[in-house]
Each structure stands twice: as C-alpha cells, then as structure tokens.
mmCIF file of C-alpha atoms and ligand atoms in Angstrom:
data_model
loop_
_atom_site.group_PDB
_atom_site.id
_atom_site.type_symbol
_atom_site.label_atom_id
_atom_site.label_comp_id
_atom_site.label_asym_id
_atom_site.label_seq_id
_atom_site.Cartn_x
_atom_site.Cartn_y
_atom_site.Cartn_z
ATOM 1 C CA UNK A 25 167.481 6.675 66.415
ATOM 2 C CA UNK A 26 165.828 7.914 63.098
ATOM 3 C CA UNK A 27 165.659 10.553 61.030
ATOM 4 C CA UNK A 28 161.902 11.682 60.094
ATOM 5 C CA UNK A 29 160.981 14.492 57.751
ATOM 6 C CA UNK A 30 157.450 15.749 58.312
ATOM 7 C CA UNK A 31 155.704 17.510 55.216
ATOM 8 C CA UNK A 32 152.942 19.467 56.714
ATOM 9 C CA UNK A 33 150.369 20.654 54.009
ATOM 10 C CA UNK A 34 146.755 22.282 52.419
ATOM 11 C CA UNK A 35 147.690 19.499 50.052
ATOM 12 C CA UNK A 36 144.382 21.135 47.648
ATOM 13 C CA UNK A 37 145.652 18.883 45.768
ATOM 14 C CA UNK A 38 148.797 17.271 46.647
ATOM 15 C CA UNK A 39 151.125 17.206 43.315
ATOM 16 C CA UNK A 40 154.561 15.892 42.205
ATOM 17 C CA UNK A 41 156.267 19.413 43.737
ATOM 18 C CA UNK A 42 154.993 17.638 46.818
ATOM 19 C CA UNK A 43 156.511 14.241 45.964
ATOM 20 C CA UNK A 44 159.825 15.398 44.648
ATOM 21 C CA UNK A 45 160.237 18.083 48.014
ATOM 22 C CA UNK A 46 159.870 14.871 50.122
ATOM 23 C CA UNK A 47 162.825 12.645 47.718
ATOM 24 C CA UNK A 48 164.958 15.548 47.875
ATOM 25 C CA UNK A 49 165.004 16.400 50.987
ATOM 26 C CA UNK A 50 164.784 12.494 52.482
ATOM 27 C CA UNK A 51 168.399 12.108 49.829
ATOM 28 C CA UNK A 52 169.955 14.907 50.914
ATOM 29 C CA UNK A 53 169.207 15.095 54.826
ATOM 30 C CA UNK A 54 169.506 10.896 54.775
ATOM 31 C CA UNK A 55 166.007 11.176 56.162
ATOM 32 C CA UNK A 56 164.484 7.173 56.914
ATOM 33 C CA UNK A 57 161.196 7.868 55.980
ATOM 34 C CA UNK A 58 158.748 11.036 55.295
ATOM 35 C CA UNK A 59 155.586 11.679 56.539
ATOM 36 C CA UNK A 60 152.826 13.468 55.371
ATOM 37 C CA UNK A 61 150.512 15.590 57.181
ATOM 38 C CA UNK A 62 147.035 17.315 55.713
ATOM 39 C CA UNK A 63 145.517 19.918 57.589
ATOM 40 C CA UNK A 64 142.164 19.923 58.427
ATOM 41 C CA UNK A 65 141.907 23.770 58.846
ATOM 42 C CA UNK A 66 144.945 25.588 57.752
ATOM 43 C CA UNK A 67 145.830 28.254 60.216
ATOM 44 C CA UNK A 68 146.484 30.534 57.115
ATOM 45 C CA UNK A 69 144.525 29.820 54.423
ATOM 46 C CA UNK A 70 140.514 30.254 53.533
ATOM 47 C CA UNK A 71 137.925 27.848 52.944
ATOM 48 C CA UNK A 72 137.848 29.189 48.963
ATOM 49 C CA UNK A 73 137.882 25.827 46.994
ATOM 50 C CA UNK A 74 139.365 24.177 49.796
ATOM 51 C CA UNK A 75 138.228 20.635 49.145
ATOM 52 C CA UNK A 76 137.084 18.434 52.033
ATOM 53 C CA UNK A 77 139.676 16.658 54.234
ATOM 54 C CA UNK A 78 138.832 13.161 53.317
ATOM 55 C CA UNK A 79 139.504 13.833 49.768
ATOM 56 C CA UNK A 80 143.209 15.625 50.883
ATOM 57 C CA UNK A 81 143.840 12.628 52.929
ATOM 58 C CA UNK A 82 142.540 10.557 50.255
ATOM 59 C CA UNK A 83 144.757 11.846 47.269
ATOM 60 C CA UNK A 84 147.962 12.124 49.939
ATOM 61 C CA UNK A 85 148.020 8.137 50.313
ATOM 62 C CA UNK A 86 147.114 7.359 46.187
ATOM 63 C CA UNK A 87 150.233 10.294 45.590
ATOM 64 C CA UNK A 88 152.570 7.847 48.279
ATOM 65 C CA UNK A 89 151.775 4.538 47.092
ATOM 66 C CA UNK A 90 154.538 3.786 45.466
ATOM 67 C CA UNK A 91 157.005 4.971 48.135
ATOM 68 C CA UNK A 92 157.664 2.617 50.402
ATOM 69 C CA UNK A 93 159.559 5.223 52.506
ATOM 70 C CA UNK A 94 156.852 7.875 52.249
ATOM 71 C CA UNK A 95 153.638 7.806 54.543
ATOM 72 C CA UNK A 96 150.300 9.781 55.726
ATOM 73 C CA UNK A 97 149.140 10.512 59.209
ATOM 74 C CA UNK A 98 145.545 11.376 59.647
ATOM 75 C CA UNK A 99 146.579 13.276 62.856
ATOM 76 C CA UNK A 100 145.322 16.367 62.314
ATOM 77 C CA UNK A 101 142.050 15.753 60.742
ATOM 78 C CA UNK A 102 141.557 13.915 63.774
ATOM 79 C CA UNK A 103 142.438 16.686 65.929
ATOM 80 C CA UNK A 104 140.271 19.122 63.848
ATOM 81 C CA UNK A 105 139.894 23.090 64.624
ATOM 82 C CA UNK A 106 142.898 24.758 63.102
ATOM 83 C CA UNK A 107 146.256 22.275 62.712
ATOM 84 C CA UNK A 108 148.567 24.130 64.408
ATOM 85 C CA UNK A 109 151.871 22.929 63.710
ATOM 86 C CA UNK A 110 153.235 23.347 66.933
ATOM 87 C CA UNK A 111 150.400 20.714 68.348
ATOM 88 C CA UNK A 112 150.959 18.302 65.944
ATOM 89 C CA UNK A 113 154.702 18.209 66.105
ATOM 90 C CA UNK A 114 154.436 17.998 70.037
ATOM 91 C CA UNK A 115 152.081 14.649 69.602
ATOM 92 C CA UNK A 116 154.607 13.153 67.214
ATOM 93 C CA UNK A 117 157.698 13.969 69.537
ATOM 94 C CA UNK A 118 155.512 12.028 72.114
ATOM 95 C CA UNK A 119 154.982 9.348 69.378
ATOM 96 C CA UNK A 120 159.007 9.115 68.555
ATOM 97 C CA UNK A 121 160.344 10.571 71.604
ATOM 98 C CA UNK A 122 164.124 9.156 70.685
ATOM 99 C CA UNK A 123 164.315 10.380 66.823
ATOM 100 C CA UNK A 124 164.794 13.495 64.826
ATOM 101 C CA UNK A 125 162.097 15.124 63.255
ATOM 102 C CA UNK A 126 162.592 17.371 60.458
ATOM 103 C CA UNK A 127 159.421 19.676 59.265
ATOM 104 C CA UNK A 128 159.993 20.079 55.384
ATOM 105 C CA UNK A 129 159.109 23.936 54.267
ATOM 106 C CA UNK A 130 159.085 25.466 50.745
ATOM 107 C CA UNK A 131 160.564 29.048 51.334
ATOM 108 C CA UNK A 132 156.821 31.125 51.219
ATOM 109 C CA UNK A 133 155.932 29.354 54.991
ATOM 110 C CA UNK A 134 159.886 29.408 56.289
ATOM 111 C CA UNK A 135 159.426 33.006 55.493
ATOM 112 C CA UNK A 136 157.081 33.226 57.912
ATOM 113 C CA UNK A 137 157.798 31.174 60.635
ATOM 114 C CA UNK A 138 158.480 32.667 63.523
ATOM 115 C CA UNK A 139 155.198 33.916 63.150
ATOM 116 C CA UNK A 140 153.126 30.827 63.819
ATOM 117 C CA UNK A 141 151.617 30.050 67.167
ATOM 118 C CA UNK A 142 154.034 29.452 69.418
ATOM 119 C CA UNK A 143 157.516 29.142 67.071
ATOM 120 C CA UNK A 144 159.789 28.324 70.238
ATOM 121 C CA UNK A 145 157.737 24.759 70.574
ATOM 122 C CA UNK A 146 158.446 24.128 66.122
ATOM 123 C CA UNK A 147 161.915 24.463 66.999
ATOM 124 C CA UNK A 148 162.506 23.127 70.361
ATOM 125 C CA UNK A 149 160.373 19.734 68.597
ATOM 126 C CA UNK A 150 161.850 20.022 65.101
ATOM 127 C CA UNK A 151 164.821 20.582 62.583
ATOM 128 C CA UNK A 152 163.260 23.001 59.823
ATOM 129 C CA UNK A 153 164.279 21.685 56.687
ATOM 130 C CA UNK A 154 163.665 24.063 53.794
ATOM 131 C CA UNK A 155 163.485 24.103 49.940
ATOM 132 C CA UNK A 156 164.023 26.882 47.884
ATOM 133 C CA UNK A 157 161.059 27.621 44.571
ATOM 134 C CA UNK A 158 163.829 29.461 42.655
ATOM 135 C CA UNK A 159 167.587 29.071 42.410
ATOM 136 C CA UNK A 160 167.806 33.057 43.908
ATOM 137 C CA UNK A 161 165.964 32.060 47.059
ATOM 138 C CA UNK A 162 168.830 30.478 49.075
ATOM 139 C CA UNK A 163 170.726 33.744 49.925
ATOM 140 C CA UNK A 164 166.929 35.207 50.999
ATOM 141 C CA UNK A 165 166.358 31.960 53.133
ATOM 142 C CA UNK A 166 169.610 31.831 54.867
ATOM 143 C CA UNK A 167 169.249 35.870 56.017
ATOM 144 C CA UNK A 168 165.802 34.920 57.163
ATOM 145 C CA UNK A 169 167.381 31.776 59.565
ATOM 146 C CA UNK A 170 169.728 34.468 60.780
ATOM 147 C CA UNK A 171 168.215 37.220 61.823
ATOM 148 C CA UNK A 172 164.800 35.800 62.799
ATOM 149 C CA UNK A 173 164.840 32.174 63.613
ATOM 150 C CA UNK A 174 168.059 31.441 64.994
ATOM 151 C CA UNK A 175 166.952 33.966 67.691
ATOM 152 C CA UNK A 176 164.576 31.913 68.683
ATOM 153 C CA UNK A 177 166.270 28.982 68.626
ATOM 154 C CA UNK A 178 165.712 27.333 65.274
ATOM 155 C CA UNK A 179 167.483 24.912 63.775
ATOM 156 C CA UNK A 180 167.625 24.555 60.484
ATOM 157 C CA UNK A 181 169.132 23.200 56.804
ATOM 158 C CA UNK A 182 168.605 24.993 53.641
ATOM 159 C CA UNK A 183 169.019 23.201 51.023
ATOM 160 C CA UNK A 184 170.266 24.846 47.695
ATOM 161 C CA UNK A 185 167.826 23.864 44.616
ATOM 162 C CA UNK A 186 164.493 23.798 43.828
ATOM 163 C CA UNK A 187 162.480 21.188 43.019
ATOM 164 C CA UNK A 188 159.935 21.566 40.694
ATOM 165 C CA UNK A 189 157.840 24.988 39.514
ATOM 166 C CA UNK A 190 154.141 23.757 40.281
ATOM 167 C CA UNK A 191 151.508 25.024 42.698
ATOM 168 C CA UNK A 192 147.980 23.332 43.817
ATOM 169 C CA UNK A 193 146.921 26.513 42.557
ATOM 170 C CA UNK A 194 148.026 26.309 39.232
ATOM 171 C CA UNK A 195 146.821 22.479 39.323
ATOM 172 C CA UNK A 196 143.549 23.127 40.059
ATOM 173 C CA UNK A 197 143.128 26.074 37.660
ATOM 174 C CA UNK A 198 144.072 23.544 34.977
ATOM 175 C CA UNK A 199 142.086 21.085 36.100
ATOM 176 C CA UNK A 200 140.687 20.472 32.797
ATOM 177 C CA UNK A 201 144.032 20.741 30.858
ATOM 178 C CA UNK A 202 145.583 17.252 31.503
ATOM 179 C CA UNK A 203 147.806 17.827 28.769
ATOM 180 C CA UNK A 204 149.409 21.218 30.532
ATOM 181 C CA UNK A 205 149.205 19.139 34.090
ATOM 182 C CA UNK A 206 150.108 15.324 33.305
ATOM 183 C CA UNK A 207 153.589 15.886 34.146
ATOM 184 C CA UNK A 208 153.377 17.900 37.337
ATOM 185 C CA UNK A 209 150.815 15.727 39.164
ATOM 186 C CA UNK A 210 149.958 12.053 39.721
ATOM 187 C CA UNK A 211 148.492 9.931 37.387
ATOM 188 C CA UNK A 212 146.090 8.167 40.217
ATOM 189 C CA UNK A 213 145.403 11.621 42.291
ATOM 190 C CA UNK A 214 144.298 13.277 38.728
ATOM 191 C CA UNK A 215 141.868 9.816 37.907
ATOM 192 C CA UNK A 216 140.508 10.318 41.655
ATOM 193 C CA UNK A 217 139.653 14.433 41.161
ATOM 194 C CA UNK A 218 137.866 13.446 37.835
ATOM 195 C CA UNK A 219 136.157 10.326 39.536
ATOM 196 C CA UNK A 220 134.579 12.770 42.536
ATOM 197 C CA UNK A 221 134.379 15.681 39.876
ATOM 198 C CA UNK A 222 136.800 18.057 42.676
ATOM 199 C CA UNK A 223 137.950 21.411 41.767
ATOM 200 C CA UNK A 224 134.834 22.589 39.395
ATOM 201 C CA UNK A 225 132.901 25.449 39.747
HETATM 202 P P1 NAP B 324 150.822 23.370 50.735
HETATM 203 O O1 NAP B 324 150.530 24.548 49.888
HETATM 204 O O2 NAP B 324 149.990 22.153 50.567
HETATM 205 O O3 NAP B 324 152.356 22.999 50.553
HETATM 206 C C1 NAP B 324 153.001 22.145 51.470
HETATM 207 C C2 NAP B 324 154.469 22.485 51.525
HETATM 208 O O4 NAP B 324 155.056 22.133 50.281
HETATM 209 C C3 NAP B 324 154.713 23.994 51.721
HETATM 210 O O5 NAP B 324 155.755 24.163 52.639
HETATM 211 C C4 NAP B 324 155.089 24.458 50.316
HETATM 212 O O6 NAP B 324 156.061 25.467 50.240
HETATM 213 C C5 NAP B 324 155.781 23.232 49.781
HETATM 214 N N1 NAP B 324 155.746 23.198 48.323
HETATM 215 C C6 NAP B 324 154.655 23.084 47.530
HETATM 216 N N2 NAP B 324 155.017 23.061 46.239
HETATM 217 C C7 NAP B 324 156.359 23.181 46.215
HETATM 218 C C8 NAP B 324 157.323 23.249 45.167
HETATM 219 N N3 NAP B 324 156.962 23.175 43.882
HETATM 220 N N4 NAP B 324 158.621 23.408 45.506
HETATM 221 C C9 NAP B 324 158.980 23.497 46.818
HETATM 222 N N5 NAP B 324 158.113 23.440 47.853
HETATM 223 C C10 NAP B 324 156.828 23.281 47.546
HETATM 224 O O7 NAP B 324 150.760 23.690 52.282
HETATM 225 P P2 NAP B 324 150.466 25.042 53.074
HETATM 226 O O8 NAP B 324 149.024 25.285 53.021
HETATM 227 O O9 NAP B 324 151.402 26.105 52.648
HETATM 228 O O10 NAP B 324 150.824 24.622 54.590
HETATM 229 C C11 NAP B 324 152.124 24.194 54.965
HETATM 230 C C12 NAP B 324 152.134 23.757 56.411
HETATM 231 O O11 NAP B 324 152.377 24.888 57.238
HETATM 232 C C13 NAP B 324 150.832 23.144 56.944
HETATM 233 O O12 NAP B 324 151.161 22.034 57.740
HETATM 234 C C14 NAP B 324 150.228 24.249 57.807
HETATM 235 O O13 NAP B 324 149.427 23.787 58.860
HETATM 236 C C15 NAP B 324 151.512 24.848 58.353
HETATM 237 N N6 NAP B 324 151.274 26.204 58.889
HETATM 238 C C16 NAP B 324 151.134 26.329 60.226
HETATM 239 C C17 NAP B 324 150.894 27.561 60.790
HETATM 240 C C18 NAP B 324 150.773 27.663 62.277
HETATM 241 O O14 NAP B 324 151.020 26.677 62.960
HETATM 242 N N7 NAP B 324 150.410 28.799 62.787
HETATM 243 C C19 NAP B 324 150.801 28.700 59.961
HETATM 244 C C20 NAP B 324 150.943 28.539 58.578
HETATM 245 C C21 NAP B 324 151.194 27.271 58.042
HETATM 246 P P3 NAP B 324 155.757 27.045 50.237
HETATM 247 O O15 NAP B 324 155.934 27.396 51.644
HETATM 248 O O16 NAP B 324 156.820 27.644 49.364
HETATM 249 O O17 NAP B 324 154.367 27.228 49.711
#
C-alpha cells in the first residue's frame, strides 16, 4: 500500500512554490511519490491570461524532471469541461484502489473546501493535506478543519510552515524581470515561456 500526494493546480505557470509544496509535504507525510494534476478548466478561476492546457501540461513535466518521485497526469485535460476535483480523485481511487491518496492544498483553496462540488466524495477519496502561505495561518487552518470539514467527514494534516512566498501571479507579472523571478521559478519552465513568447500582452 502507498502513500500518494496529489497536487491539483491552474499551474499558469507552475513555479518552485509548486515544487517545494510537493518536497515538503512528500518529507513530512512520507508520501512515495507526488502527482501533479493541471486543470483544463478551473472550476474557480477565469479564462484572463489563462494560458492553453498543453503549455500547463507542458511546463508541469520540464518543472518535474528532475524528480524522480514527482509525476504529471494528463487526466483532466483529457476529461475537459471544468476539472472537478471530486471526478478526478474518484478515477484515481479506481486507478489505485489499495493506496492512500493525499490532495495537497495551500490554505486559500482548504479555505474553501467544503464548498466544491460534492466535498463528501474529496474526503471519502482523499486525505487533505494542507500548507500554510504564512507562519500565522496554522491556527486559521486548523479552526477551519474543525468546524467545517470534519463535519463532513474530512480528514486531514496541517502541516505547520510555509514554503515559499511566490504566486503564478506574481510570476507572470514579472515575466520580463528574470532577475526578480530566477529564484522562485524553474530555469527550463522560464526558457520554455520565452521560447512560445507566453504571458505577454
Ligand atoms: P494553483 O494556483 O496552480 O496552485 C496549486 C496549489 O498550490 C494550490 O492549492 C495553491 O495554494 C498551492 N500553492 C501555490 N503556491 C504556493 C505557495 N507558495 N505556498 C503554498 N502553497 C502554494 O491552483 P488553483 O488554481 O488554486 O487550483 C487548485 C486545485 O483546486 C485545482 O486542482 C482545482 O481544480 C481545484 N479546485 C476544485 C474545485 C472544485 O472541484 N469545485 C474548486 C476550486 C479549486 P492556495 O490554495 O493557497 O492558492
């Protein structure tokens, strides 16, 4: 039986936040390997300077090449229409029926769980493993499991640090900075945006 984290994401572009959620939380939880997941429509986001899905899915395997652990699945740009979580973690509990999947969260979407389409499936299918962005969030994220998700029969581990302080937004804002961005995203994803000229007016 393995452990599996799942890291569900816009990933407009995928950065080293990304990365370093996915090492933390695979050291900490002792998870055997991490999978990656793009959307193809987010349920929650707009199309504004949304780049296309082969170029998420693209820049997801350059950011995990070196991780012999780490992985993408293509699963719900296959599925298109919006990638509702609860779909895609029911097709991967029918994929690895005998091991434990965790779905990796920042706090922003564990914040808002039990708000998705259908949150009793995410839980009965999942662990929720969540990161904090700031040292203060753990108390906020812990109240949260409590009084909303627990209810509904979540599972979940917060884990106490944060990572790293980066957005996609802020990446692709800076897209032209690589001096500001060199050490919060990929070498090989930042030669690949410049390459197909992504994220320019
Ligand atoms: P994203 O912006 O690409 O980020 C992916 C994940 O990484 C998020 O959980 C985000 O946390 C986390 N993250 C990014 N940078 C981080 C950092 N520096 N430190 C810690 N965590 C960091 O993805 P997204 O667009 O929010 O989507 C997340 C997933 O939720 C997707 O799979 C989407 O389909 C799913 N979702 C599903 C539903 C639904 O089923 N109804 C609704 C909403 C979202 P934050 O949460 O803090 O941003």
């Amino acid at each position: 039986m393995s452990k599996i984290g799942i890291i569900g994401g816009t990933f407009n572009p995928i950065h080293n936040g990304h990365t370093l959620l996915a090492l933390y939380c695979k050291e900490k939880l002792n998870l055997d390997k991490v999978i990656f997941i793009p959307t193809y429509t987010p349920p929650h986001k707009s199309d504004k300077d949304l780049e296309s899905e082969v170029h998420r899915l693209n820049m997801c395997n350059i950011a995990v090449q070196n991780y012999p652990d780490f992985s993408v699945s293509d699963i719900e740009i296959k599925r298109k229409g919006k990638s509702y979580t609860y779909e895609t973690l029911t097709s991967l509990k029918e994929i690895y029926p005998n091991d434990t999947l965790y779905f990796i969260t920042g706090a922003d979407m564990f914040l808002t769980l039990e708000k998705w389409k259908n949150p009793e499936i995410i839980f009965d299918k999942a662990v929720i493993a969540a990161v904090p962005r700031n040292l203060s969030d753990s108390e906020m994220l812990n109240s949260h499991y409590q009084n909303f998700l627990k209810p509904l029969g979540a599972k979940a581990c917060i884990l106490d640090e944060p990572v790293l302080s980066v957005s996609s937004t802020f990446i692709r804002e800076n897209i032209d900075n690589y001096d500001l961005i060199k050490s919060l995203i990929d070498r090989n994803v930042y030669e690949y945006i410049v390459k197909n000229n992504l994220y320019r007016e």
